[in-house]
Short mmCIF file of N, CA, C and O in Angstrom, two decimals:
data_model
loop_
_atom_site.label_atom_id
_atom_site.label_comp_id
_atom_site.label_asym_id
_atom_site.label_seq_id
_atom_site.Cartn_x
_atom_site.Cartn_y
_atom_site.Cartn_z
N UNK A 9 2.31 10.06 -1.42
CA UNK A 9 0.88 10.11 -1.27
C UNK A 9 0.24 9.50 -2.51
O UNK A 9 0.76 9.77 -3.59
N UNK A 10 -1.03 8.55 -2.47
CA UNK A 10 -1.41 8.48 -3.65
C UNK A 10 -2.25 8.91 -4.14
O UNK A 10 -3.07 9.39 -3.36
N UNK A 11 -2.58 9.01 -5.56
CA UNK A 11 -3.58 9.38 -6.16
C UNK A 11 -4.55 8.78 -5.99
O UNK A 11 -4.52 7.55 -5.98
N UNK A 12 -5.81 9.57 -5.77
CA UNK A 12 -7.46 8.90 -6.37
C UNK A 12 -7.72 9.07 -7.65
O UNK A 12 -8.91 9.29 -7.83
N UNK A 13 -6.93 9.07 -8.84
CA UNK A 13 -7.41 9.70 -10.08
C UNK A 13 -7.06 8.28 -10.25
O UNK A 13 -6.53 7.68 -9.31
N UNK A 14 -7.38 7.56 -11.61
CA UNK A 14 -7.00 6.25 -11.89
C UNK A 14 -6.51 7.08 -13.31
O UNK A 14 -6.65 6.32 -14.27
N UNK A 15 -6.08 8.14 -13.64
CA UNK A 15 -5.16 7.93 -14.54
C UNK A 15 -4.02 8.95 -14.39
O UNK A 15 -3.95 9.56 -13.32
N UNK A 16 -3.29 9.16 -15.17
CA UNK A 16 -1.95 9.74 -15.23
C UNK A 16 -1.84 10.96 -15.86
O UNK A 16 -2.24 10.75 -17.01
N UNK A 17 -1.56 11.99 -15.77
CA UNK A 17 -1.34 13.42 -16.61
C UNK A 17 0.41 13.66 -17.14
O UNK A 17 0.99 14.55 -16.51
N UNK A 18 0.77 13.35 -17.61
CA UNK A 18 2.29 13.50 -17.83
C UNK A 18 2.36 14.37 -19.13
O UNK A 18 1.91 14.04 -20.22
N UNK A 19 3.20 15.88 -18.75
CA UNK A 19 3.69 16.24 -19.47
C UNK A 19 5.16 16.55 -20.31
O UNK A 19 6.25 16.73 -19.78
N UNK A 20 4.87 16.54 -21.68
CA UNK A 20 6.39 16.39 -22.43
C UNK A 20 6.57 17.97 -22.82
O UNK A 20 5.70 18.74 -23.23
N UNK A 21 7.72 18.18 -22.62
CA UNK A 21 8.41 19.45 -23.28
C UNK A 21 9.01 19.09 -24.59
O UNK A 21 9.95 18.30 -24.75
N UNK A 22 8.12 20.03 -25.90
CA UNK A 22 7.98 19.66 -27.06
C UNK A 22 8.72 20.68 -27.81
O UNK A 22 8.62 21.81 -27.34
N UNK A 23 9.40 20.56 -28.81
CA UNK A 23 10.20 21.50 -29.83
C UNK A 23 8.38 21.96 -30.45
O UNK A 23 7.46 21.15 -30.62
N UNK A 24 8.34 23.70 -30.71
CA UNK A 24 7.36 24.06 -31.14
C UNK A 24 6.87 23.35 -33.16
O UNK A 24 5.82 23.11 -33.75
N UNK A 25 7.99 23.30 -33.44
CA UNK A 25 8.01 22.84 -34.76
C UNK A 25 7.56 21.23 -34.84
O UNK A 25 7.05 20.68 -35.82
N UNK A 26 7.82 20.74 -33.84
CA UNK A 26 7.60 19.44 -33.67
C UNK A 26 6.18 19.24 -32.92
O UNK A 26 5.65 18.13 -32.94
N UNK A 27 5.69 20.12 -32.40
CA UNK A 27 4.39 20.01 -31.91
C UNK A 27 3.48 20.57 -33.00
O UNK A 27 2.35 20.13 -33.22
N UNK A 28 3.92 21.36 -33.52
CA UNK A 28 2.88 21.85 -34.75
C UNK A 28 2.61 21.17 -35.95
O UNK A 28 1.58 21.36 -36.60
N UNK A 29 3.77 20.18 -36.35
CA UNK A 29 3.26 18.99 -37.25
C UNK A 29 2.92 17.28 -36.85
O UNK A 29 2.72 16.23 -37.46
N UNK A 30 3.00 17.81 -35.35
CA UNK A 30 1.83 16.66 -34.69
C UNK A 30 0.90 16.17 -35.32
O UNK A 30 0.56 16.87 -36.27
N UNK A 31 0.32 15.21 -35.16
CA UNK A 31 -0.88 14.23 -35.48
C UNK A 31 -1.71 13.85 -34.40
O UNK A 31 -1.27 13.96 -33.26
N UNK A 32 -2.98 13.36 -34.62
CA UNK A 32 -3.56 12.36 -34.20
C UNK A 32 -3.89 12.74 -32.41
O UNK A 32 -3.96 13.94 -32.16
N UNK A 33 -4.07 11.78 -31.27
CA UNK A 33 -4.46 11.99 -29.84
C UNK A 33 -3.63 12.99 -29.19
O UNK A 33 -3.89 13.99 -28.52
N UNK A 34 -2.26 12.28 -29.68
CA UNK A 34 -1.17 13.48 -28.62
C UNK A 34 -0.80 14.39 -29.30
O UNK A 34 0.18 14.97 -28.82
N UNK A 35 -1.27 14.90 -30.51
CA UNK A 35 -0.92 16.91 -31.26
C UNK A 35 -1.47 17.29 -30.02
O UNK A 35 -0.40 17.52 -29.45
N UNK A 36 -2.22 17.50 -29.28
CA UNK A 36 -2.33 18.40 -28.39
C UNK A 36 -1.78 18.96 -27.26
O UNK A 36 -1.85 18.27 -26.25
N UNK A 37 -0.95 20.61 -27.12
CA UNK A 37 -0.33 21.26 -26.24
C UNK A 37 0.89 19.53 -25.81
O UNK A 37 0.54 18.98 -24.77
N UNK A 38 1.48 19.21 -26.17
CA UNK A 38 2.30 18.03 -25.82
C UNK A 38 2.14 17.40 -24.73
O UNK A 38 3.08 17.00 -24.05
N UNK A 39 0.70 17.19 -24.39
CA UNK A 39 0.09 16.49 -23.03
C UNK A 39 0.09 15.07 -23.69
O UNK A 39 -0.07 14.92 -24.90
N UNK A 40 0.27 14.03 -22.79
CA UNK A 40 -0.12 12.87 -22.82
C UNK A 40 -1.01 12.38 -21.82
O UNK A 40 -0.58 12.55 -20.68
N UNK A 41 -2.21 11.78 -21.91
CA UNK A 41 -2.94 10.83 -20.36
C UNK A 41 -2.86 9.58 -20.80
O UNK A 41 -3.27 9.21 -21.89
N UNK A 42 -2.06 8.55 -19.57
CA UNK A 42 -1.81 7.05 -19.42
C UNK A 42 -2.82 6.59 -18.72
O UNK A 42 -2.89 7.12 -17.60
N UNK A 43 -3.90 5.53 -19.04
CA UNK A 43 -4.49 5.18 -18.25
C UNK A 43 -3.75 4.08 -17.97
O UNK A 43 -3.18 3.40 -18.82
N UNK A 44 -3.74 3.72 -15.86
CA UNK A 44 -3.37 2.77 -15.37
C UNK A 44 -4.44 1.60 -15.80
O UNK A 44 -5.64 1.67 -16.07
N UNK A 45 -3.61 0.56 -15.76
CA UNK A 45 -4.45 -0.70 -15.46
C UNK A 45 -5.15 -1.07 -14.36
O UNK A 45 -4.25 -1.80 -13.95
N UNK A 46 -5.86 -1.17 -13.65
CA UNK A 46 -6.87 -1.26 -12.25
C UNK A 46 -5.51 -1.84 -11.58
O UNK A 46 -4.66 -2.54 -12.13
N UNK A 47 -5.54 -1.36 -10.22
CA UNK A 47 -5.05 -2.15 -9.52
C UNK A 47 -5.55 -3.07 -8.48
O UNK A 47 -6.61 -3.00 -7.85
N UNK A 48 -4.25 -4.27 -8.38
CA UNK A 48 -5.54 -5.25 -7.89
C UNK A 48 -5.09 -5.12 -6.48
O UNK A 48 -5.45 -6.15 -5.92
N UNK A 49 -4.44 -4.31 -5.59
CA UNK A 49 -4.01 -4.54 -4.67
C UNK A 49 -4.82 -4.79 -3.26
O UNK A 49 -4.37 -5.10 -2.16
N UNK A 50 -6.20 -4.53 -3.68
CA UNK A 50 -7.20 -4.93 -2.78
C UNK A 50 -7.46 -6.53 -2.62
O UNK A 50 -7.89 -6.93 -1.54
N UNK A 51 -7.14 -7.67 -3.93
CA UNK A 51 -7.25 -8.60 -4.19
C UNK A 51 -6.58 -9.60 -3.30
O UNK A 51 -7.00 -10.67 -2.87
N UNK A 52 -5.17 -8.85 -3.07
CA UNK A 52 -4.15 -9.48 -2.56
C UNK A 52 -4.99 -10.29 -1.27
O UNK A 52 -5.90 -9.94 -0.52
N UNK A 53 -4.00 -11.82 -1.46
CA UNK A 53 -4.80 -12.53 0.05
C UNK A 53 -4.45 -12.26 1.54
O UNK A 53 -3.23 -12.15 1.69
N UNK A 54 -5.05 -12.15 2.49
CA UNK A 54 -4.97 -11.55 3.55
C UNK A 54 -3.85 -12.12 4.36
O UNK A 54 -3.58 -11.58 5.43
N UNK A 55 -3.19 -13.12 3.97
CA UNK A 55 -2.06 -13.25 4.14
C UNK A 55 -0.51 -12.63 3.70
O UNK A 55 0.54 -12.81 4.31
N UNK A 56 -0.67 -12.06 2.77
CA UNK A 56 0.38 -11.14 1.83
C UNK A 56 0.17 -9.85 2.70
O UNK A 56 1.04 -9.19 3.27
N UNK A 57 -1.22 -9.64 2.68
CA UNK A 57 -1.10 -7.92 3.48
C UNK A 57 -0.79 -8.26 4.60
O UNK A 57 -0.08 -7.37 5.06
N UNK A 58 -1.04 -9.65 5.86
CA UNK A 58 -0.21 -9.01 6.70
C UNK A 58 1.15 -9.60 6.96
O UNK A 58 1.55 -9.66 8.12
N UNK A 59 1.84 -10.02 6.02
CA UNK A 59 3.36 -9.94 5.89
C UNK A 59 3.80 -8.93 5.45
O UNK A 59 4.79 -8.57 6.09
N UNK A 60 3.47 -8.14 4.47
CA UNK A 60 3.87 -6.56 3.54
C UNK A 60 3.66 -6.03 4.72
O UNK A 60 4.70 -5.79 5.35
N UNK A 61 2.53 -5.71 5.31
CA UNK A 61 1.84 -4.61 7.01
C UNK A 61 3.20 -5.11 8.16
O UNK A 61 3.66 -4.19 8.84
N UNK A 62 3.79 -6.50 8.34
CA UNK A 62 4.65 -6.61 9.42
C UNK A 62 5.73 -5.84 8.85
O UNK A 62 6.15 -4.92 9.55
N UNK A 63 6.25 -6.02 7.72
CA UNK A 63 7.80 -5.34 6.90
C UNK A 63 6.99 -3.70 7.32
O UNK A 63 7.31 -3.03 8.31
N UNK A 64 6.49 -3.51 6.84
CA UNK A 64 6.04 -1.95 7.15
C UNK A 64 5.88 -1.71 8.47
O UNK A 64 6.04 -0.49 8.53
N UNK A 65 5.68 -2.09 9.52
CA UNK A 65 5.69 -2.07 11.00
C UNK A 65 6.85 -1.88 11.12
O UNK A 65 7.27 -0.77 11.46
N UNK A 66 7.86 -3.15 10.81
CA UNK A 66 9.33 -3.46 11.05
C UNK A 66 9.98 -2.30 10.92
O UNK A 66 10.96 -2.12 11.63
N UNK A 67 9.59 -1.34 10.04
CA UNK A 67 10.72 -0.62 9.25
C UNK A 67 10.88 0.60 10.25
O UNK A 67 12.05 0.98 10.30
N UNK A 68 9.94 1.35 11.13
CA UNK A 68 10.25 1.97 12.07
C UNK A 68 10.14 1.40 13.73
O UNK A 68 9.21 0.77 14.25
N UNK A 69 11.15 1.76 14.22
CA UNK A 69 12.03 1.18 15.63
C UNK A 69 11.23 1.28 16.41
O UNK A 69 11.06 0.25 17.06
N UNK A 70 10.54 2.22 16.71
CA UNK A 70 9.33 3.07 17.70
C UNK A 70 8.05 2.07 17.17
O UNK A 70 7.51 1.37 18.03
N UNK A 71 7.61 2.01 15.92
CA UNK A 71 6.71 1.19 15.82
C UNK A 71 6.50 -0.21 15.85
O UNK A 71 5.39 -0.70 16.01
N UNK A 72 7.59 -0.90 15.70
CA UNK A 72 8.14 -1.99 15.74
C UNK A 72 8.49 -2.33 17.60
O UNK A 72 8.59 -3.52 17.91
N UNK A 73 8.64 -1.44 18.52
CA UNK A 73 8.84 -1.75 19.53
C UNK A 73 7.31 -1.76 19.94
O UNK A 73 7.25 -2.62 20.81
N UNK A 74 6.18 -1.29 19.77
CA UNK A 74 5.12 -0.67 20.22
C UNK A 74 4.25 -2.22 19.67
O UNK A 74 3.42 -2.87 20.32
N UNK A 75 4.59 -2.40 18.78
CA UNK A 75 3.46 -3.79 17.73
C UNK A 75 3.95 -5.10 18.87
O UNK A 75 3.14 -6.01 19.06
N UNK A 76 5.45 -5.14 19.67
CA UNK A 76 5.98 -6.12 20.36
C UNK A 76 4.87 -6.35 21.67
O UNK A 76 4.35 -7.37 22.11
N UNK A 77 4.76 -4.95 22.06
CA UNK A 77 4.58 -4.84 23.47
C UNK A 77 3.23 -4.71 23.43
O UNK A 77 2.67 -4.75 24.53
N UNK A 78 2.36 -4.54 22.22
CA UNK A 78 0.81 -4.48 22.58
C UNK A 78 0.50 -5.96 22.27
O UNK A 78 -0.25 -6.52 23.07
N UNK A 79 1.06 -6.82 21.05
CA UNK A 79 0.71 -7.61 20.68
C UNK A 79 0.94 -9.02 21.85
O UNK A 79 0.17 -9.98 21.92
N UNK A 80 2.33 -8.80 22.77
CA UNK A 80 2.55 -9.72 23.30
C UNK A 80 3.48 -10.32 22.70
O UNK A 80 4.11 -10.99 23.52
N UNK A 81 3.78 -10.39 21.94
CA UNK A 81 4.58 -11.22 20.75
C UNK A 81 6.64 -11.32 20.94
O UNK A 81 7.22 -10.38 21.48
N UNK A 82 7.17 -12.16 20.59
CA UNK A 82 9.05 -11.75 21.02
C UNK A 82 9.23 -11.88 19.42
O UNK A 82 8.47 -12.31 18.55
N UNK A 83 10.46 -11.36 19.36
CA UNK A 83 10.70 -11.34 18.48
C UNK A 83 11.00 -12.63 17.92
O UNK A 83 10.86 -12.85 16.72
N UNK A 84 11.45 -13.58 18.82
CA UNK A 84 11.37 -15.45 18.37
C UNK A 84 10.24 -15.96 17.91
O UNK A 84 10.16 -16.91 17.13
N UNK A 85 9.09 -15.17 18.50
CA UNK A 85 8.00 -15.46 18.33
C UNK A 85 7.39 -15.35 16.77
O UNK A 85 6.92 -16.22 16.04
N UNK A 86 7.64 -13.67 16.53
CA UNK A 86 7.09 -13.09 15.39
C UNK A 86 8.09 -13.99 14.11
O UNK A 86 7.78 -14.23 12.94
N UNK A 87 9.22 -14.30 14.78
CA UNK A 87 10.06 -14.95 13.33
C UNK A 87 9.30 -16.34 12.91
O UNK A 87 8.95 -16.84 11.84
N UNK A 88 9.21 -16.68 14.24
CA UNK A 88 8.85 -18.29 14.06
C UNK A 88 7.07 -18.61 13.58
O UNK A 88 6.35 -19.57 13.32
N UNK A 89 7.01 -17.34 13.67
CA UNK A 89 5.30 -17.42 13.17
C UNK A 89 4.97 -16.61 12.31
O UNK A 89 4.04 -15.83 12.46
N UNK A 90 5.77 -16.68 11.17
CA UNK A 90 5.53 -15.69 9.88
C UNK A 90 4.64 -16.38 9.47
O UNK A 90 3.92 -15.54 8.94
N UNK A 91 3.93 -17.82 9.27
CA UNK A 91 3.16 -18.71 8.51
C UNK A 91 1.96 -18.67 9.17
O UNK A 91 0.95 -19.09 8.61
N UNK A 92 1.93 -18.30 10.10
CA UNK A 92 0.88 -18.57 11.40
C UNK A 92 -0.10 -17.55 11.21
O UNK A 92 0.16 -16.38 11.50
N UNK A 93 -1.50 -17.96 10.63
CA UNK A 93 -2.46 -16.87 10.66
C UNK A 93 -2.86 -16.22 12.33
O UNK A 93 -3.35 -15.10 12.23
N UNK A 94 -2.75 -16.66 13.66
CA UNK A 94 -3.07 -15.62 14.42
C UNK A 94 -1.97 -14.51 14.78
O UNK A 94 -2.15 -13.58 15.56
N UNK A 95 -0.46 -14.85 13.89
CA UNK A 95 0.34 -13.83 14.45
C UNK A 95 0.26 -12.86 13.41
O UNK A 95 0.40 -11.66 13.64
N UNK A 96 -0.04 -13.48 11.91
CA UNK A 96 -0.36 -12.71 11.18
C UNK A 96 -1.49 -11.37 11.11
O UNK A 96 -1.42 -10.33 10.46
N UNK A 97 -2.65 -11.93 12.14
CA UNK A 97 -3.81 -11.54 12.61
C UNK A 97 -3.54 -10.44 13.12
O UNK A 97 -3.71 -9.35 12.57
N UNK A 98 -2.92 -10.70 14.67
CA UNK A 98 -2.06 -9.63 15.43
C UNK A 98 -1.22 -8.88 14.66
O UNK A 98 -0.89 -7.98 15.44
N UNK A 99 -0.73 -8.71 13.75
CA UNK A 99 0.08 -7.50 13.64
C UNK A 99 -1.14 -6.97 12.52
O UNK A 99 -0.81 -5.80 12.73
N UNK A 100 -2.04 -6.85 11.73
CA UNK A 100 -3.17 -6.57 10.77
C UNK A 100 -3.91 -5.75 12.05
O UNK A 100 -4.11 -4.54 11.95
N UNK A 101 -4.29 -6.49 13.26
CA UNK A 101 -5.01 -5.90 14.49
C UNK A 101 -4.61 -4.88 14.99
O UNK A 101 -5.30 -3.89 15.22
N UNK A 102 -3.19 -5.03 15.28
CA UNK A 102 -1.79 -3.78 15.73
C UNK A 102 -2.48 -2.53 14.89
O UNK A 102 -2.89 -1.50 15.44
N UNK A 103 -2.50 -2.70 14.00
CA UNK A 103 -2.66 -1.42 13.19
C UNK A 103 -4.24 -0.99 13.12
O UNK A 103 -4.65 0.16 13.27
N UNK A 104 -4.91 -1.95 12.90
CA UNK A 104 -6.23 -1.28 13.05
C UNK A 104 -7.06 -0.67 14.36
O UNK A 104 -8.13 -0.06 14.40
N UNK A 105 -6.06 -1.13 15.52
CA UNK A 105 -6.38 -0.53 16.83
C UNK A 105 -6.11 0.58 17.00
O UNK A 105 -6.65 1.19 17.92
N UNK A 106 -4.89 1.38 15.92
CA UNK A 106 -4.57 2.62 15.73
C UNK A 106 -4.66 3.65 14.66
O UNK A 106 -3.58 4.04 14.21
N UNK A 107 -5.29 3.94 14.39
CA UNK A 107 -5.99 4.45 13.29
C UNK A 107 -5.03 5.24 12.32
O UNK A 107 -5.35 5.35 11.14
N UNK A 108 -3.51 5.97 12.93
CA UNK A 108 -2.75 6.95 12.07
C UNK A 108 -1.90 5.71 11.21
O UNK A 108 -1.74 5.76 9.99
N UNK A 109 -1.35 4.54 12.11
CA UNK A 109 -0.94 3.51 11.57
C UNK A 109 -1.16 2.94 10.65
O UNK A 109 -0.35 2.70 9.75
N UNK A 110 -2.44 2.55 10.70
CA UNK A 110 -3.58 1.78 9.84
C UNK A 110 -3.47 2.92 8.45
O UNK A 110 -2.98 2.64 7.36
N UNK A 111 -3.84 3.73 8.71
CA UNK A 111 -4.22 4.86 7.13
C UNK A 111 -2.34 5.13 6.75
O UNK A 111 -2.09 4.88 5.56
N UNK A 112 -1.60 5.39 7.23
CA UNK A 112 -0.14 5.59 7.02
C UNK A 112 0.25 3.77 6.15
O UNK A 112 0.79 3.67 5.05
N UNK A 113 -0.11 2.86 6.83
CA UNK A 113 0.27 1.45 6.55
C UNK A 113 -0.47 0.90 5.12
O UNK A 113 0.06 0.08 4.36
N UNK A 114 -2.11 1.65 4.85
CA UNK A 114 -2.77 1.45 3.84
C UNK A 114 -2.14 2.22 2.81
O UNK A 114 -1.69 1.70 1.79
N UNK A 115 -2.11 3.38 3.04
CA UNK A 115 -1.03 4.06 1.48
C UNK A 115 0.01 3.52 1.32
O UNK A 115 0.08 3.18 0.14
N UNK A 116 1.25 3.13 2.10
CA UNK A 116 2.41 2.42 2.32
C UNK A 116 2.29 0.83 1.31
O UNK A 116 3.06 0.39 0.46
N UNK A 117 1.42 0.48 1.67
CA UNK A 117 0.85 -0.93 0.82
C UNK A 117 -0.29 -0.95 -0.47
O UNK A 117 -1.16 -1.73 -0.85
N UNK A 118 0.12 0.08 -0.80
CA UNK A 118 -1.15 0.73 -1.94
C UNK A 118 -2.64 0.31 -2.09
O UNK A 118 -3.31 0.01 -3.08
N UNK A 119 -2.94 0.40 -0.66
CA UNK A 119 -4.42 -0.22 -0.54
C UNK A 119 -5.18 0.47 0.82
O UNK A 119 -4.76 1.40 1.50
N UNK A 120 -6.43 -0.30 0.98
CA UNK A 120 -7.60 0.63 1.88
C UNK A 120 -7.25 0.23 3.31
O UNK A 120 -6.91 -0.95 3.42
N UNK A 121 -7.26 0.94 4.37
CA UNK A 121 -7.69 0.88 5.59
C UNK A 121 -8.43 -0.02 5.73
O UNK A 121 -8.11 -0.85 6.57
N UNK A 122 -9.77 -0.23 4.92
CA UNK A 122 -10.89 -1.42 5.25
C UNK A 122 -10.21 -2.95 4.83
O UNK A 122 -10.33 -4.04 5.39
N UNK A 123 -9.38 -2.50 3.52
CA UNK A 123 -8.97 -3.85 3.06
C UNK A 123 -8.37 -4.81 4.31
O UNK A 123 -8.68 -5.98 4.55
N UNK A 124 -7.28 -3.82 5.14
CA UNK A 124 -6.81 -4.39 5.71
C UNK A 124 -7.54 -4.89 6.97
O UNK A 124 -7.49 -6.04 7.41
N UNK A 125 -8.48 -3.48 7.71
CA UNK A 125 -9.13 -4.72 9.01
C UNK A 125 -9.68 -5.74 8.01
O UNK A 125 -9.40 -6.90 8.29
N UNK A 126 -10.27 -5.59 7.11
CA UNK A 126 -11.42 -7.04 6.64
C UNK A 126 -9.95 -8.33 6.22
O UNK A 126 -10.09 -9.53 5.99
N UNK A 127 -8.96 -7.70 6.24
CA UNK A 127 -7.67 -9.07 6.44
C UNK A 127 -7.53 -9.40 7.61
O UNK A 127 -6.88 -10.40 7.91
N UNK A 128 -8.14 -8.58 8.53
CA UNK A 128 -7.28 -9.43 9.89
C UNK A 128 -8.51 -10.34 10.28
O UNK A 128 -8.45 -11.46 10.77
N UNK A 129 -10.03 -9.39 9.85
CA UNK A 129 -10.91 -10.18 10.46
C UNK A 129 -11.00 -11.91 9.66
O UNK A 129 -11.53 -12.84 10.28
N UNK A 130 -10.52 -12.06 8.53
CA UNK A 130 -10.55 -13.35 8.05
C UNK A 130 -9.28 -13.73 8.22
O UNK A 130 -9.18 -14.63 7.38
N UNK A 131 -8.09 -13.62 8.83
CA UNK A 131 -7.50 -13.70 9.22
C UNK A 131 -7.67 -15.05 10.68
O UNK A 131 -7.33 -16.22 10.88
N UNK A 132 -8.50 -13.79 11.52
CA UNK A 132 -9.02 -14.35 13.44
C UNK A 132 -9.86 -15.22 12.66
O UNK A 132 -9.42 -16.26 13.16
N UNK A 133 -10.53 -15.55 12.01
CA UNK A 133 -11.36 -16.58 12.46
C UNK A 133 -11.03 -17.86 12.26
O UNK A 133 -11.77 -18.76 12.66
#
């Protein structure tokens, strides 16, 4: 699951003698906070999310049979049109027609539900 916090809480288990002649930000109770660097995974071009979104489809059998049969698509098809923005489209669509998919597929790819329909919609056009 991911976090909404953009930073990190990590704690160290500290020898008391060694925490008591601490210094400086981290003397305190032997907590450290990492701030992440932003992530850009919203940035990514709408082509990357829906190749990462097909591997994530792919990876379960049931869902991967289900993306075949709504999309229309063979599996000759989906190979031979990894480059192809409307097959790319269709499987970005696959998921946003289903909403547990879509939010399961957005954490899975460390990014938004919206990111991804607004990939398929520039995607279709």
């Amino acid at each position: 699951m991911r976090s909404l916090s953009s930073t990190t809480r990590i704690l160290f288990a500290t020898w008391p003698e060694l925490h008591a002649n601490a210094h400086g930000p981290y003397a305190k109770a032997g907590a450290l906070t990492i701030i992440r660097e932003p992530n850009d995974a919203n940035s990514r071009p709408p082509e990357v999310l829906a190749l990462e979104a097909l591997g994530w489809a792919l990876a379960d059998d049931r869902r991967a049979e289900r993306l075949l049969s709504l999309t229309g698509l063979t599996p000759d098809r989906l190979r031979n049109g990894l480059a192809d923005r409307g097959v790319q489209a269709a499987v970005l669509e696959f998921l946003a027609n289903h909403e547990p998919d879509l939010v399961l597929a957005a954490d899975a790819l460390d990014t938004s539900p919206e990111t991804l329909v607004a990939a398929a919609r520039e995607l279709a056009r």
